[in-house]
XYZ file of C-alpha atoms in Angstrom:
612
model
C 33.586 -95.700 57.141
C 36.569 -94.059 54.822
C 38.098 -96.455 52.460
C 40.071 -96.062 49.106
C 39.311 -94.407 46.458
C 36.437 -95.504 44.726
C 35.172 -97.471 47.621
C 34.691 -94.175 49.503
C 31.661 -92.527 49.823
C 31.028 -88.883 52.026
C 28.480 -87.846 54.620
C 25.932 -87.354 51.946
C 23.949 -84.276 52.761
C 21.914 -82.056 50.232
C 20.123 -79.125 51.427
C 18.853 -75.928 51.250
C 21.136 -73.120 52.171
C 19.767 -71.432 55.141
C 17.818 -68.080 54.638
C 18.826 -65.012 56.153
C 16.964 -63.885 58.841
C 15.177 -61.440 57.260
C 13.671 -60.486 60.554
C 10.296 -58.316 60.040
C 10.871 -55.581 63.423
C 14.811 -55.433 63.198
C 17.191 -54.430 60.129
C 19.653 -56.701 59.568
C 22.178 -54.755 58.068
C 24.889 -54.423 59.874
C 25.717 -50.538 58.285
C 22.213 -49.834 59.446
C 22.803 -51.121 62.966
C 26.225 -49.833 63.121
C 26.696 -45.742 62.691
C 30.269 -45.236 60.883
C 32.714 -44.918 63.860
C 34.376 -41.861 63.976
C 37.893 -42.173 62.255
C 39.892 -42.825 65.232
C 37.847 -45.576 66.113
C 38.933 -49.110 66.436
C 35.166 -50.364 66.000
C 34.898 -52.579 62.664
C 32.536 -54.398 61.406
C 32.543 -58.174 59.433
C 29.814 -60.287 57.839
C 29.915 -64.015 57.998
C 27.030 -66.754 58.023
C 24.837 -66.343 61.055
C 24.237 -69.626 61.679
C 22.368 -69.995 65.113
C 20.164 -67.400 66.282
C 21.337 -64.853 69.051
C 23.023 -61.682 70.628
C 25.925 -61.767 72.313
C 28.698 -59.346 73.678
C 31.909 -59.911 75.147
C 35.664 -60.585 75.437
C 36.919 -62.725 72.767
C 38.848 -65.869 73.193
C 40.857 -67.354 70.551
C 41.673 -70.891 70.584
C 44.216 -72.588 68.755
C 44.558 -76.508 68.376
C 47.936 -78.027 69.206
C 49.099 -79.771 65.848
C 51.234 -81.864 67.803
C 55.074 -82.117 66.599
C 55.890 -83.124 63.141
C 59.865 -82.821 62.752
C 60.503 -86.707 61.833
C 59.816 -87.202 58.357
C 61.617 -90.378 58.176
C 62.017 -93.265 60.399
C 64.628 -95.653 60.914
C 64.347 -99.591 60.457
C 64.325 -100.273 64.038
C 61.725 -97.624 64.985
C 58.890 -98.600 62.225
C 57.047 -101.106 64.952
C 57.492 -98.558 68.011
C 55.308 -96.261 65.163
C 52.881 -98.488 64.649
C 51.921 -99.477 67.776
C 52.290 -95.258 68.655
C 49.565 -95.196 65.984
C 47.323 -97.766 67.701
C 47.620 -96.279 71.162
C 46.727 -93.024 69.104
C 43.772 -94.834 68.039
C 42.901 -96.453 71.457
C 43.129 -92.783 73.188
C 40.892 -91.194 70.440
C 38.304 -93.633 71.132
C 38.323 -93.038 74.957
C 38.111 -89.400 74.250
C 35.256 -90.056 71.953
C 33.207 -92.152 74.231
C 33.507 -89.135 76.603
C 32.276 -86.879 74.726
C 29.428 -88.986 73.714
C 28.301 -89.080 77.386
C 28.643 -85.272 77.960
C 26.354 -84.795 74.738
C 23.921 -87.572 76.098
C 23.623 -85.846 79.487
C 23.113 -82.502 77.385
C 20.972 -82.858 74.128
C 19.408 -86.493 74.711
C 20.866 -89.572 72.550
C 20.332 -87.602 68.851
C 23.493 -86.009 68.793
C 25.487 -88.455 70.283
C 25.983 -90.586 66.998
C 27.807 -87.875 65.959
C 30.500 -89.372 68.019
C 29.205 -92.398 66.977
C 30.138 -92.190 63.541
C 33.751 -91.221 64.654
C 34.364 -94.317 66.346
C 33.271 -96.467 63.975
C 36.032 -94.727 61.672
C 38.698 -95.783 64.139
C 37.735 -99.294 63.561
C 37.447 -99.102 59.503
C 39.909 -101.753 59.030
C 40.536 -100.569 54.859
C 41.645 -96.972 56.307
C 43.481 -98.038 59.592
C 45.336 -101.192 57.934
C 46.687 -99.057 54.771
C 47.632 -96.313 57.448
C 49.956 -99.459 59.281
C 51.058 -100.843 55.681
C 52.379 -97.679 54.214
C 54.572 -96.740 58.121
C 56.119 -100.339 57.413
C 56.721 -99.713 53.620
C 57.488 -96.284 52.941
C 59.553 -96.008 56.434
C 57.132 -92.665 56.965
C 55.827 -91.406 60.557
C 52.463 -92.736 61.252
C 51.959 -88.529 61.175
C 52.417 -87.749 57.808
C 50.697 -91.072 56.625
C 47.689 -90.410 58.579
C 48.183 -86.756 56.512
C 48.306 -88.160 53.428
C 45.462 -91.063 54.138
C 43.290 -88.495 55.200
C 44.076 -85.187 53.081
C 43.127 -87.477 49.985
C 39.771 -87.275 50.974
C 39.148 -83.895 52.442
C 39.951 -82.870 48.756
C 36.894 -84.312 47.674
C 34.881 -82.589 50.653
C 36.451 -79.114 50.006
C 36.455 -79.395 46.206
C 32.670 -80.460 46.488
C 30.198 -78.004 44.394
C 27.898 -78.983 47.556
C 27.760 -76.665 50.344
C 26.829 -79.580 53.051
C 29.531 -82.071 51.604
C 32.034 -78.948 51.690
C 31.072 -78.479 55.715
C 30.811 -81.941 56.485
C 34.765 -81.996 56.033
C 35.508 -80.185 59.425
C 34.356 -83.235 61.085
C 36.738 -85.303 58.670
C 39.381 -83.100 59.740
C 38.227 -83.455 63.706
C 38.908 -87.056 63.605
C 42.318 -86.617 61.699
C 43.476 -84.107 64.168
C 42.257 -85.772 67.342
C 44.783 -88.869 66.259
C 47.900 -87.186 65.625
C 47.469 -85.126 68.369
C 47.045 -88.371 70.078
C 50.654 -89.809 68.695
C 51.963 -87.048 70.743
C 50.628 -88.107 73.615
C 49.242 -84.436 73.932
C 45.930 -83.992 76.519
C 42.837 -82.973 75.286
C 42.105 -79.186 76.231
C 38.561 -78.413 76.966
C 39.115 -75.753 79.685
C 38.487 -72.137 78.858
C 37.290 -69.204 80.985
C 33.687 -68.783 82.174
C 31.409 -66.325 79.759
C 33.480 -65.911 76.934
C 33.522 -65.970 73.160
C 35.743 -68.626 71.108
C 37.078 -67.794 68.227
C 38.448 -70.322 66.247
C 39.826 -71.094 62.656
C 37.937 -74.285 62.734
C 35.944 -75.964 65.846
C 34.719 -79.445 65.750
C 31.159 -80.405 67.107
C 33.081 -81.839 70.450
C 34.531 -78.829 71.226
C 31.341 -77.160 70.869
C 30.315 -79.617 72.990
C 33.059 -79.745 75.668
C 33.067 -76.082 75.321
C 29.684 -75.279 76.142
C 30.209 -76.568 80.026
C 32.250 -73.174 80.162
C 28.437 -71.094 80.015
C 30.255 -69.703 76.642
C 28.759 -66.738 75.170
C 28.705 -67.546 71.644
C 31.244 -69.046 68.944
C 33.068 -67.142 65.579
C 34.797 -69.210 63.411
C 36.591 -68.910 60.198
C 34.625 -71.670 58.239
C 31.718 -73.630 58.655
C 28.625 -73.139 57.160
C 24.818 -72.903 58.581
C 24.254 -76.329 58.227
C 27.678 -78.097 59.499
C 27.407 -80.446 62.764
C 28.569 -77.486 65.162
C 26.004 -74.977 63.411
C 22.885 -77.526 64.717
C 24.370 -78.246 67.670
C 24.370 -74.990 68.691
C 21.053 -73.896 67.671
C 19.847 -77.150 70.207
C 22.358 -75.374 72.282
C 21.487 -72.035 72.010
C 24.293 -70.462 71.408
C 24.813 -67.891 68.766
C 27.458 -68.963 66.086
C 28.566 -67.059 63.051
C 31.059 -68.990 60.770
C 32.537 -68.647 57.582
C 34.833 -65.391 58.285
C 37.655 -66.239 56.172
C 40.614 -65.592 58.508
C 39.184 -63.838 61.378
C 41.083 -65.314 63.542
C 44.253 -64.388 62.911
C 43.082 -60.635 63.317
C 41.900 -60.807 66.716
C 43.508 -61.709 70.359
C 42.077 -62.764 73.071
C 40.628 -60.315 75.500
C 39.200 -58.314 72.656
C 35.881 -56.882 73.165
C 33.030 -58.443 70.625
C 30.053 -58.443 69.544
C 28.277 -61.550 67.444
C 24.851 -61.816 66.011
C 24.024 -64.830 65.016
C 20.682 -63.896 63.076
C 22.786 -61.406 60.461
C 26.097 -63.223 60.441
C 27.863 -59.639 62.079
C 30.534 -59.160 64.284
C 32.118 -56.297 65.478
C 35.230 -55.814 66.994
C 36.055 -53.136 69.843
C 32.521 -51.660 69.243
C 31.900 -48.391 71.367
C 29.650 -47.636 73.695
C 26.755 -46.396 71.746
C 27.378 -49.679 68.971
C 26.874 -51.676 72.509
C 23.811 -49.935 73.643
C 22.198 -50.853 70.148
C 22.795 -53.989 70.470
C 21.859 -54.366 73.992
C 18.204 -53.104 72.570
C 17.954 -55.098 69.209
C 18.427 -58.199 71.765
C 15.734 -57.263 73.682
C 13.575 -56.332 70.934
C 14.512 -59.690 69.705
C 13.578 -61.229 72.969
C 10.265 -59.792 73.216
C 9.450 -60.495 69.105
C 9.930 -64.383 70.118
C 7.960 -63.874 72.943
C 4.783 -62.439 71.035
C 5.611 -64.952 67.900
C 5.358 -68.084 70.633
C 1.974 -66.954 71.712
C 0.818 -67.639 67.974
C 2.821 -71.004 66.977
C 0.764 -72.938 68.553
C -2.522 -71.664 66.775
C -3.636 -71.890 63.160
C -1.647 -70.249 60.220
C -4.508 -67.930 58.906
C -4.800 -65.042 56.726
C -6.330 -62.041 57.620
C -9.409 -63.218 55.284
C -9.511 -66.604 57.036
C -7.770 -68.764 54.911
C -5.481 -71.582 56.337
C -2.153 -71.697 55.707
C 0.075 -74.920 56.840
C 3.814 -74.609 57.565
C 5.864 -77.590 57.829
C 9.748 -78.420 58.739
C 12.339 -79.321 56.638
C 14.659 -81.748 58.962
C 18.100 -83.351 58.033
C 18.013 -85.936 61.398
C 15.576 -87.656 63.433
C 16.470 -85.701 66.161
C 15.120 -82.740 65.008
C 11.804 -83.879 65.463
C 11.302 -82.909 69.593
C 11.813 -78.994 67.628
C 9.405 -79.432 65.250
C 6.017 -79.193 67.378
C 6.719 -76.583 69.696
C 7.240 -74.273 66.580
C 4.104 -74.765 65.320
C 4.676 -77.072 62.404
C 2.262 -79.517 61.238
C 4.455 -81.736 60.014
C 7.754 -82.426 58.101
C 7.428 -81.537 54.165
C 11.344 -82.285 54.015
C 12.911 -85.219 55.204
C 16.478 -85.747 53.464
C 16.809 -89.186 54.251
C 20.863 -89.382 52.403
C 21.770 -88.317 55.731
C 21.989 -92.045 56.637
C 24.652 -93.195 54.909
C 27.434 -91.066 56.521
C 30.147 -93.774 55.676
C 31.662 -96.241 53.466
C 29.677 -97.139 49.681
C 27.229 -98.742 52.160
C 23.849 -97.891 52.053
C 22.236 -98.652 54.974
C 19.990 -102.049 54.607
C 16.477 -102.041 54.377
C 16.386 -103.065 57.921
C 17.835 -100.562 59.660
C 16.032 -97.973 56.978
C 12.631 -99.599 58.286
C 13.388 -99.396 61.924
C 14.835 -95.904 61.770
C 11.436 -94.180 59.449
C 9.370 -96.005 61.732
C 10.794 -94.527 64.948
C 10.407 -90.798 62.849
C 6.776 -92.086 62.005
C 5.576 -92.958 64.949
C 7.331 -89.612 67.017
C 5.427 -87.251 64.514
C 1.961 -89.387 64.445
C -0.450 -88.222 62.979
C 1.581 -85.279 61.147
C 2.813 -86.236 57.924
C 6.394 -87.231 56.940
C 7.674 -86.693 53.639
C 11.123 -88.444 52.720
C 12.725 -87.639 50.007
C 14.447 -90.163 48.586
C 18.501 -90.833 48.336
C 19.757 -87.385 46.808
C 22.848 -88.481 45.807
C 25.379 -88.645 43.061
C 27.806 -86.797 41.409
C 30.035 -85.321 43.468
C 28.396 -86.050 46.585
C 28.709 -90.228 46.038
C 31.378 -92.103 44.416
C 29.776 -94.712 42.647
C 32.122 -95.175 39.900
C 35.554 -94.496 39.153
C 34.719 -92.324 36.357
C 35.230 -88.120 37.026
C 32.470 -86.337 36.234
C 33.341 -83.229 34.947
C 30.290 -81.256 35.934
C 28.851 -83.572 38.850
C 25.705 -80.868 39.020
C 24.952 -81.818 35.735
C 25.670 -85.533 35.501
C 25.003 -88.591 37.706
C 22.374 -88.270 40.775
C 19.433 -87.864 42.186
C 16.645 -90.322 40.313
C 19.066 -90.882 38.009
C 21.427 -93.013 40.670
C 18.401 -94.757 42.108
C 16.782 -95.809 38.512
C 20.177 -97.085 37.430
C 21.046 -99.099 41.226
C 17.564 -100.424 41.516
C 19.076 -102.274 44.937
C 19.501 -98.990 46.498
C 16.005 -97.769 45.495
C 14.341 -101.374 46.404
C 15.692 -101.247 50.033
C 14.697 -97.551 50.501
C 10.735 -97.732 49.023
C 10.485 -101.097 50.463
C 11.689 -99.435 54.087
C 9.128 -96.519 53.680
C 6.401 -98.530 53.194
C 6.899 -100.902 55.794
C 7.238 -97.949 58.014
C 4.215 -96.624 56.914
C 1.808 -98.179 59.527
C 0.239 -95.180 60.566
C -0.015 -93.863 56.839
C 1.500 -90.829 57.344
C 4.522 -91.173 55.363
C 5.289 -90.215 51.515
C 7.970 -90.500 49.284
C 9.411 -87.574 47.611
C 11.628 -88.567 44.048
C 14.580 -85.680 43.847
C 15.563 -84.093 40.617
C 12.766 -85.299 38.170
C 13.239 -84.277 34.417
C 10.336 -86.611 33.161
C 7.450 -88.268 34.208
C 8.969 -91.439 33.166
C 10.943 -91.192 36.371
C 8.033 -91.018 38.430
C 6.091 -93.592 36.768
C 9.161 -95.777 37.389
C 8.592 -95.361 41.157
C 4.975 -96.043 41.486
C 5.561 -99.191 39.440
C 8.404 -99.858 42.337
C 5.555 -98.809 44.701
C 3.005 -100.867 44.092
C 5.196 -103.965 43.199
C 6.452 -103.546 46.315
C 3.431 -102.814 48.061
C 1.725 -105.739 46.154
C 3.925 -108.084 47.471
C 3.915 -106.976 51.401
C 0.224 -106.462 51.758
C 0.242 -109.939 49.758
C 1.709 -112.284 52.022
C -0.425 -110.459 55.305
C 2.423 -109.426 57.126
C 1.750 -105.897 57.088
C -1.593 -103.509 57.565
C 0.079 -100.665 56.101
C -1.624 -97.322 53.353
C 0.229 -97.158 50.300
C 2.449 -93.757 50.553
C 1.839 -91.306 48.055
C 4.434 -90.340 45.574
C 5.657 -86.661 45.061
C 8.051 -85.073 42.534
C 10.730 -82.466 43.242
C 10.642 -79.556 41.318
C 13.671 -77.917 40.721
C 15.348 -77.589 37.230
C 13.507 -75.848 34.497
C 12.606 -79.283 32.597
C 10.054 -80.002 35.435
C 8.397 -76.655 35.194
C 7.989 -77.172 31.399
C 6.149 -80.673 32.429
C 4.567 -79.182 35.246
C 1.133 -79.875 33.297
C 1.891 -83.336 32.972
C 4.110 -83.954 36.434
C 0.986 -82.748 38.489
C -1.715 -85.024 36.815
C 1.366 -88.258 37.389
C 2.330 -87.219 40.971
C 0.302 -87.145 44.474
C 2.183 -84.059 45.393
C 5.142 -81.762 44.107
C 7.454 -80.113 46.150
C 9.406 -76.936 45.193
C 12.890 -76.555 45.266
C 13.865 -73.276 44.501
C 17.287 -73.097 45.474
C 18.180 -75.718 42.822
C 15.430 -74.185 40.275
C 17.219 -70.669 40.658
C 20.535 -72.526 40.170
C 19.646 -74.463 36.919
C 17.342 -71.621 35.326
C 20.110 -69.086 35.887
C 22.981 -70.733 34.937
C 24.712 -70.067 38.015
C 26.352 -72.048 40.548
C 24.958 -70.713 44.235
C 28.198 -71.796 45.885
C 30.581 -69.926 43.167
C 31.565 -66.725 44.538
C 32.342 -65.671 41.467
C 28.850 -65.168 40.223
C 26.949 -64.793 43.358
C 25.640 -61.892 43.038
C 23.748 -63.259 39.987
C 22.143 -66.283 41.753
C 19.016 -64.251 42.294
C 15.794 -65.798 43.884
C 13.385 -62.781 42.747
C 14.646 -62.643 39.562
C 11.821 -61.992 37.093
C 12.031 -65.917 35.167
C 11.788 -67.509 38.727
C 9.142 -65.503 40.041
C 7.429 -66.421 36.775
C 8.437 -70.001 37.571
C 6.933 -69.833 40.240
C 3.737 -68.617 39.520
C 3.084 -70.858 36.629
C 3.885 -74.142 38.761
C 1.656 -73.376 41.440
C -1.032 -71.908 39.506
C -0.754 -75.318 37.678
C -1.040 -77.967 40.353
C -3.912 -76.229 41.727
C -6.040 -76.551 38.904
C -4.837 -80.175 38.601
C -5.799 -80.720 42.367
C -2.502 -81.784 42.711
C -0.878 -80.480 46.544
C 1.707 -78.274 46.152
C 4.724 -77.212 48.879
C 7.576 -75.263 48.452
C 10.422 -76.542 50.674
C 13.781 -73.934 49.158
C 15.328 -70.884 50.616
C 12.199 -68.794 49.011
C 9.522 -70.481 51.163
C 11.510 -68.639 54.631
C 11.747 -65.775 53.603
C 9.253 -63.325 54.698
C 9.655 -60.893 51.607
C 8.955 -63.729 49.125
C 5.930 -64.598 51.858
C 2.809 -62.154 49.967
C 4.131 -63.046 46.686
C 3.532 -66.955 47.183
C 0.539 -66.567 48.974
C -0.567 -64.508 45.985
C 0.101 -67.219 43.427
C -1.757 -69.816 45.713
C 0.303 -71.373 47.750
C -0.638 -72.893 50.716
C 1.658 -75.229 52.263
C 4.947 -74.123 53.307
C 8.361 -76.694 54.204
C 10.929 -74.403 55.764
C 13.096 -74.346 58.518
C 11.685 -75.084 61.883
C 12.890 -72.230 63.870
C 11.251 -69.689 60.804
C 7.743 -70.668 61.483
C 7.054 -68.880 64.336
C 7.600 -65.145 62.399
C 6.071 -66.462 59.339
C 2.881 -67.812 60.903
C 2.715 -64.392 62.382
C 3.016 -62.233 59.241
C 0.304 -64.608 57.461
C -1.977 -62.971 59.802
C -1.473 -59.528 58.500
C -2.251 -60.050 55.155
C -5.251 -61.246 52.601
C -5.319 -63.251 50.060
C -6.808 -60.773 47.871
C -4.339 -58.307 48.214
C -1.346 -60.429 48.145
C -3.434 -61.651 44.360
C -2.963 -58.332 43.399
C 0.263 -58.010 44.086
C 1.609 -61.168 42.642
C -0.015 -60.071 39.058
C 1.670 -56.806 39.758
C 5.434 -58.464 40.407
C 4.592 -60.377 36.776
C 4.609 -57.850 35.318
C 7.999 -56.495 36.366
C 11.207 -57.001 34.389
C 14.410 -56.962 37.201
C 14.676 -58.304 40.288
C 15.373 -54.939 41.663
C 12.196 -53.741 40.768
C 10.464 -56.755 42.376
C 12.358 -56.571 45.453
C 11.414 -52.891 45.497
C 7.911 -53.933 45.376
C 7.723 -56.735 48.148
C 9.700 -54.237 50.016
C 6.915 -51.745 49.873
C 4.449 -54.393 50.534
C 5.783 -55.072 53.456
C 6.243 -51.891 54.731
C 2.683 -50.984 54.334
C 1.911 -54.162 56.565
């Protein structure tokens, strides 16, 4: 739950940002999809993030949220307990609403997404946020609206200003719950009616719109922000529903009634396309249809290369309820779990208890597949541990670092993982190691812990095994010594590119630097797996790189063999293993060594690829 200041923690989420689609049979630029329209032509053409997969075409609706009225900006004496209790009925009416919505998403996507709404509620009743919203209408004389502003806006700073792309998206459903209660001052009903078949555009939508929405049999969903991995983004790939987000201001260029187009693989939309932009679209859908037809024969089977040699994909997952996806894809497992996606409120970590019960449920849904969870990757400016500002978060408090100096918060967790681990098919993954101290640390956690639980005969649990996380440049100089400490290393290339390059991924600024084939990572690369196989030590790669099928030959080529990616990317990349040998993709791994820009590397998967 919210509270002041320092108290106040975020949804803590850290993840990978999602790959493009680079999709194998169809381009996915949209100037290669789109001819130039003629000049008189209305047709144009915008790039967002494609965040769930799909083709749609239609007219547009745009919806706008009713702010509610905000002309008092001072109240008299007399009126200051009339605005208080206003402000509790506010609260009391949220709540209803929410508890509705909850049981629409139950009937529709099972109980997973339903603590979504959850998590809402339970704001409502954070007495530190609600009882300093009351105080301040009493003392400053101000409407409970502009309070509940205030109250509020202080902490969507901290989302918005985050460096972290998930913390940054997790603030739409910060500003859901802060618009759903001043609307709710106003006594203003909740609109959730829209025509059948069409798509909403939207500056912002919150996951129970999408949800409330979706009853319409709506086409597909634009939005202005967002990212691939917000709340409404997952919900409608469970959904499916295409959904591109973060267009800037699209909405305020387009009305309703307008003619679109969305593709949710590419991130393009096109406004009043012509006939001949529709007619290509109406075949790269079906092309698409039939490619996920032929790539759901093979999910099911064996990852093999063309020489024979087994190749194992797993998922990277953010929730529990992700897991009923991860089978029928054709994973073997989850190489990713990012378990700080339990504490979504307050500085309270969830207790060991509830840690145990919920990695046991994930455990025992995914038996005898392996679970890897990574521990709490948190910090900086992604947890608010201390009152001090860090002024490069990226660079200063988290990850191991956190956990080593809060030994409470790393107690509860390895103690909850290995009490979970009954059908030994969990591991613990340690996030941004610099040393092997850091994972010797664990283990000694590990077994003391382990020690004492076996000890007293309570339990008839394996030990887990203990991985390390790859992903600044320090690791990959230790990568000799990491792999003979650790059970397994996982590599994270999104922060590896990140730290190696000096270049912030979410900067726009510089993002056209933040290049994942440039010539020191694709060394990186090389030299780390190369490494832990001659130190017997297993070896995944769970970033950006690992989905996307360009970067597929080279990694094969280096030796890797285990794959962590996201579970609706398995599918096309089990099915381009199949094309290739291990020999070849050898050759040309020693070939894209060699090579001294990324353009030149890219030129040469390219070609790869196209012979294939």
């Amino acid at each position: 739950m919210l509270a002041h200041s320092s108290q106040m923690t975020t949804h803590l989420f850290k993840t990978s940002i999602m790959s493009k689609n680079n999709h194998p049979l169809i381009s996915t630029s949209c100037r290669s999809i789109t001819p130039e329209p003629p000049v008189n032509s209305n047709e144009e053409c915008y790039t967002g993030i494609g965040a769930s997969r799909g083709i749609s075409i239609g007219e547009c609706y745009v919806f706008v949220k009713d702010k509610g009225d905000h002309n008092i900006k001072e109240l008299h004496e007399k009126n200051i307990s009339e605005e208080i209790e206003k402000f509790f009925t506010a609260l009391l009416r949220s709540e209803k609403e929410l508890k509705k919505i909850e049981r629409v998403t139950i009937r529709k996507l099972g109980k997973g997404y339903s603590n979504l709404f959850q998590a809402q509620i339970m704001m409502l009743h954070d007495p530190v946020l609600i009882d300093a919203i009351a105080e301040r209408i009493g003392s400053e004389r101000k409407p409970a609206h502009l309070v509940i502003e205030e109250e509020f806006d202080h902490y969507l700073e901290k989302f918005v200003n985050s460096n972290d792309v998930i913390f940054q998206e997790r603030a739409d459903d910060l500003q859901d719950i802060k618009n759903r209660i001043i609307r709710n001052l106003h006594i203003k009903k909740l609109n959730s009616w829209l025509p059948e078949g069409v798509i909403v555009a939207a500056d912002i939508l919150s996951p129970a719109d999408i949800i409330l929405f979706s009853r319409n049999n709506i086409k597909g969903f634009v939005t202005d922000s967002g990212g691939s991995t917000s709340h409404i983004s997952l919900i409608c790939k469970s959904l499916n529903i295409p959904i591109v987000v973060g267009l800037g201001n699209f909405s305020q260029k387009i009305t309703t009634g307008m003619q679109l187009i969305i593709d949710g693989s590419t991130g393009t939309v096109i406004t009043n396309p012509e006939e001949k932009t529709i007619a290509q679209y109406i075949s790269k859908k079906e092309a698409e249809k039939k490619y996920e037809e032929d790539t759901s024969l093979t999910a099911m089977l064996p990852a093999t290369t063309k020489c024979g040699i087994r190749i194992t994909f797993n998922a990277n997952i953010d929730f529990k309820e992700e897991l009923h996806a991860v089978s029928p894809a054709g994973a073997e497992g989850v190489g990713l779990f990012r378990s700080e996606n339990l504490i979504t409120n307050g500085n309270n970590v969830p207790k060991e208890s509830e840690q145990f019960s919920y990695y046991l449920e994930m455990a025992e849904m995914i038996s005898p597949m392996p679970l890897d969870v990574r521990l709490f990757d948190i910090g900086g400016d992604k947890l608010i541990y201390s009152p001090v500002k860090e002024p490069n978060p990226n660079l200063g408090w988290r990850g191991i670092r956190i956990l080593i100096d809060l030994p409470e918060i790393l107690d509860n967790q390895l103690r909850a993982i290995i009490r979970a681990n009954i059908h030994g098919n969990l591991a613990i993954l340690i996030p941004m190691i610099i040393s092997v101290d850091e994972i010797r640390h664990v283990r000694t956690a590990v077994d003391k812990h382990y020690s004492e639980l076996t000890r007293a005969g309570e339990w008839e649990i394996e030990k887990p095994g203990v991985g390390a996380m790859v992903e600044v440049p320090a690791a990959v100089e230790l990568i000799e010594e990491i792999t003979k400490c650790a059970d397994f290393i996982s590599i994270g290339t999104n922060d590896l590119t990140q730290y190696t390059l000096a270049v912030d991924r979410n900067n726009v600024i510089v993002q056209s630097l933040f290049e994942k084939f440039h010539p020191a990572i694709i060394r990186q690369l090389h030299r780390v797996i190369q490494t832990a196989n001659k130190n017997h030590c297993k070896v995944i790669i769970c970033g950006d790189m690992g989905s996307d099928p360009l970067a597929l030959p080279y990694l094969l080529g280096c030796g890797l063999r285990r794959f962590s990616v996201v579970t609706s990317d398995i599918p096309k990349l089990k099915s381009l293993v199949s094309r290739y040998s291990i020999a070849e993709t050898e050759a040309l791994a020693i070939e894209c060594l060699k090579l001294d820009t990324s353009s030149k590397i890219k030129a040469r998967l390219e070609a790869f690829q196209a012979d294939h």
